[in-house]
Structure formats: C-alpha cells, structure tokens
Amino acid sequence: MFYRTHNCGELTKKDLGKKVVLSGWIKNIRNLGSLCFLDLRDFFGIIQLFFSKKFIIKNKQDHIELGKEFLIQVEGEVVKRKSKNKKIPTGEIEILVSKLEILNFSLSPPFLIEEKTDGDEETRMKYRYLDIRRNSIKNNLILRHNISLEIRNYLSNNGFLEIETPILINETPEGARSFVVPYRNHKGLFYSLHQSPQLFKQLLMIGGIDKYFQIVKCFRDEDARSDRQIEFTQIDCEMSFVDMNDVLNFFEKFIKHLFKKIKNIQLEPFRCIPYTKSIQCYGTNSPDLRFEMEFIELNDFFLKKGIFSFQKEKLTIGIKVPNFAHYTCDKINSILKGIKELKINEKEIFWIKFLPNKKFFSSQKELFNNENCKIILQYFKAVPGDLLFIIHGKRKETREKMSKIRLEMTKILNVKNTKIYKPIWIIDLPLLEWNEKSKKFKSFHHPFTSPVKEDLHFLDEEKKENIENIRANSYELIINGVEIGGGSIRIHNKKIQKSIFKHLGYSEKEIEYEFGFFNKALEYGAPPHGGIAFGLDRLLAILEGNENIKNFIAFPKNNSGRDLMINTPSTLKNEKLKELNLK
C-alpha cells in the first residue's frame, strides 16, 4: 500500500526488525537533546517514533516546525523500546525513522485532543471533526456501529424484515411539533419530517408483513436536552398476531442479548409493574431501581395514631434516606432549596434526623414531639443514621416533588452505580389525559394505542368521568431511571379507532382529512399487531454509563438545536424564499 504497510496500533514485539510504512497524525512531540520523539496516532492506535534532529524532513517549510496534528508518513524499522509503556499495545516497540514526509500541515488545535481534554462542549462541537479523533468519541462511534450490526443480525435471524418507510409525510396533529418542508412545485403545500414511522409500520402489518424493523432517523421540533435531540435514531419494530406478553418476552430477550454480546453483562429478569404503582411508589413512570427509598404513604397512619395535623391535606408521603442524618439542619435546608423547580415551602415539608446515638431531631418540634417521632421512626423501620423526609399537599404535585427529592439524595449519596443495570417494564399506562390548556383529552402516547380489553366499555359511556381511568395496552422499558423504549398493542378495529379520535375531539371531517387513508386500511382485514421503539442514542449512553447522548452521535446538535460546526439553522436568500413560494 502506498501510504502504509501497517496501522499504528497493530505492531508488537513479533514485528521487530520489520521495515514498515506508517501514516497518521502527530499526537505529541518530545525534543530530547539530539533526538526527537513523536507519538503517531491513527484510527487504530498510537506508536512512538524517534529520529535524529539532523534528520531531513521532506516537504518541511523552512519557517514551520513539526506540530501537533500534522499529518505525516514515515518509513522505518521496528525496534525495541527502551522505556516501555504498558498502557498501550505498542508500548514495547518503537519505529526508528529513516524517512519522514509531511502529508498535510495543521493549525494548532483549539483544545487538547486527549481523553482529559481542556475543551468545553461548545468548542468541541464547533470542531467536532477534531473531537472525533479523541478515543472516547471514536470508541463511542465504534460501539454504535457494533450494536447496530448486532441489532440487524438478531432481528433478521428472528424473522424481522428491515424495510424503509417515508420520511416526508403529512403533519400529524398528535405528538410533538413537526419540522415542515415547503414543496417548490405546489405553492402553499408542505411536507412534514416524520416523528416516527408509526402509521407506516402499522400499514406494513395490514399489508401482510409479519415482523418489521428499521434503524431510523426521526425528527421532533422540541427543546433539546442532554438526553434528547431534535433528530434522533430509533430501533423501530412491529409484529403481527401478538399480545403484550409476546412483545415483552421477545424484547426482554433482545435487550439481554445486546447487553451480553456488547458488554458481556448478564441482566437479571426484568421487573414489571403497572404505571399506577410506579407513580405511587416513586412519583414517576421512569423509576431508577438501583437504590431503595420507595414512598411511604402516611395518611391512614397519621389518622390511626391520632396525629391529626394532615387530615385536611390530600396526600402525605415520606421517604427514608440512609446515612444522611449527620448533615446539619442548614445543609439539609440548603439542599432542598437548591433542587430545581421544587418550589417547596416550610409548611409542606418536614424532616426527622435519627442520629447515631439514637437521639432524634425534628425540623418541626411543635408537630413532631418526642412521642410522635418515636412512632414515625418505628413505622419507617428507621435505623440510626437515617433521615426521614415527609411532604404533604396535592396528590400529583406531592409525588412529583418527593420524586425530585429522592433523586437529589441519590446524587449526593453517590449511589447511582453506572455498572449496575436495573431494567423494569412499566405497563398499563393511561390511554388519555386531560389537557387543561386546550380543555380536551389528548393521547398519553399516540391515538393508535389499544385500550386494555377490560376498559373498552368506558369508551361507550355517555359520561366521561371514567375516560381518564382507561388503561392503555402499552409498555415502557426503563433502565436506571431512563426510558429506553416504549410501545403498545395497536388498535386494529375501525370502530374503536374512530371512538378514540372522537374522544380526542376530532370532528368527522377532521378524522377523514387527517386519517381517512388509515381508517380505510383498517377495513381490509387488519391483523392484531403491536410493537415498540427503542432510542438507540439513549441505549448507547446507558451501556456506557454516560448521561449525555451527544457523545454517541457523530455530529449532534447543541441544547438549543444548533449545529455549531456548520452553523445551522441558517437564513435563506430571498431568491430561495421566492422559489419556495415563501416570499
């Protein structure tokens, strides 16, 4: 090969004496007296070079010395390295250079291309092509390739057919905001970038496809976060003639296979709990089970024990935080005030410290006297060193606030072990939820989710008191507090689908305009079917114990939805706007 006979990561002691040609970027330069040492890096690894300072470098400009990230080609002999480096595979050998040619010069990099770089996220995203040279980002992209390959192999071997679906579709009224694309040939007409292949994968099932999958880009015009991007990748799957148990059983095996194959981790059997229990015990439908601290409901307990202060409140709950009683009162109050969006006043939350000497201290001595404290500590099964938090208020808000406190405590206690994985299926999520702003119901997920069979009769009732109690035949996979995937058994009956649309407030005309093609398809023997979609970016982040999915995307957007490298989104010239009939 013209540019190299070997790569920088493959040479070892067995290659001693070989004449080799290598190409790569200069990682480090060390001038030691009459000798010069370089670390040469390519995609495969790093190797040390050395040569005399009197050495003539081909293509070297008189006023430019060799610098970091210069691209060079060298010829030389593999020799024993005197000062061995056991941290790299090539650490026992080095290259005695006989010829060096500069293939390309480089500016001084804006940040250190090292694992512990000095570059902030904004700078690294602006120069993402340099950031990719760092092992951490490069290895993440290799992991992404490997897991994508394993996904395709596993699903293909289990009868799934990979099928591409359209990206340019009509805007759908359900879900997040869509990105729209003007069509030049028809003034006033627009495409929408799909948020998911939902309807098309259902149409494939109606078309007789038994199992479908696709590793697909999706687009949502929403606020970006560390665990969310406006364009993201889904592992999208659908199966015919299945119920919820069929889907959960297969995809539990699928996830276990990926963890075992990619990380050699044997996951424990997945827990499975209803949505209502998850909210009751953890205040969220994405519980992190790597630690305890389940909510303890106290309404009945306080009433029974004659502690009447909370009777008028709708809900009183508590949690037990281990190894936290040594924190000072000021420190505890400071932590509570520092939790974002908590908005708790002193009349809503109380705490009791059970000190190591078996004494206790309450933040509200008037309310929790010594006798009451003893009763509460016994009820919580507290041990010396525990701190109890008790909060009361409106049901939904109280659980949400306690959930935030629970998560904050885990951060401080540093109990989120990234090498432990606790998967859980959340099932029976709500079908519909009331939107106070629009004064109508909206789908908890999407309007094509089937209700559980036992709740179907609620759809036919004239009164709507029970509509919010209808459970969806749906499921979400949570691992370590992060939603990795979600799906449902779909509606395959036109009558039920039409009923859902009506409960969502659509008129007959709107149903026909928005979903007429789909309703028509349901009339042609639509089979029972269901599926799931996993977030590939999130799955990768969980596998590596990293909360920022941007580290697993080659060219991500920042938290404002901008690509700092190519400076997009950007404005269009007037000529282009006129061509698109936008001006």
Coordinates of C-alpha atoms in Angstrom, one line a residue, residues 201-209 239-241 490-495 497 517-530:
K201 CA -45.3 0.2 10.2
Q202 CA -48.9 -0.5 11.0
L203 CA -49.8 -0.4 7.3
L204 CA -47.0 -2.9 6.7
M205 CA -48.7 -5.3 9.2
I206 CA -52.0 -4.7 7.3
G207 CA -50.0 -5.4 4.2
G208 CA -49.2 -8.9 5.5
I209 CA -45.6 -8.3 6.7
M239 CA -45.1 -7.6 14.9
S240 CA -48.4 -9.2 13.7
F241 CA -50.5 -11.6 15.8
R490 CA -52.3 -1.2 18.3
I491 CA -55.9 -0.7 17.5
H492 CA -56.9 -2.9 14.6
N493 CA -60.7 -2.3 14.8
K494 CA -62.0 0.7 12.9
K495 CA -64.9 1.3 15.3
Q497 CA -60.1 3.7 16.4
F517 CA -56.4 6.6 4.4
F518 CA -55.6 4.7 7.7
N519 CA -59.2 4.1 8.6
K520 CA -59.8 2.8 5.1
A521 CA -56.9 0.4 5.6
L522 CA -58.4 -0.9 8.8
E523 CA -61.4 -2.2 6.7
Y524 CA -59.3 -4.7 4.8
G525 CA -58.6 -7.4 7.5
A526 CA -56.1 -5.6 9.7
P527 CA -54.5 -8.2 12.0
P528 CA -53.9 -7.8 15.7
H529 CA -50.4 -6.2 16.0
G530 CA -48.1 -4.3 18.3

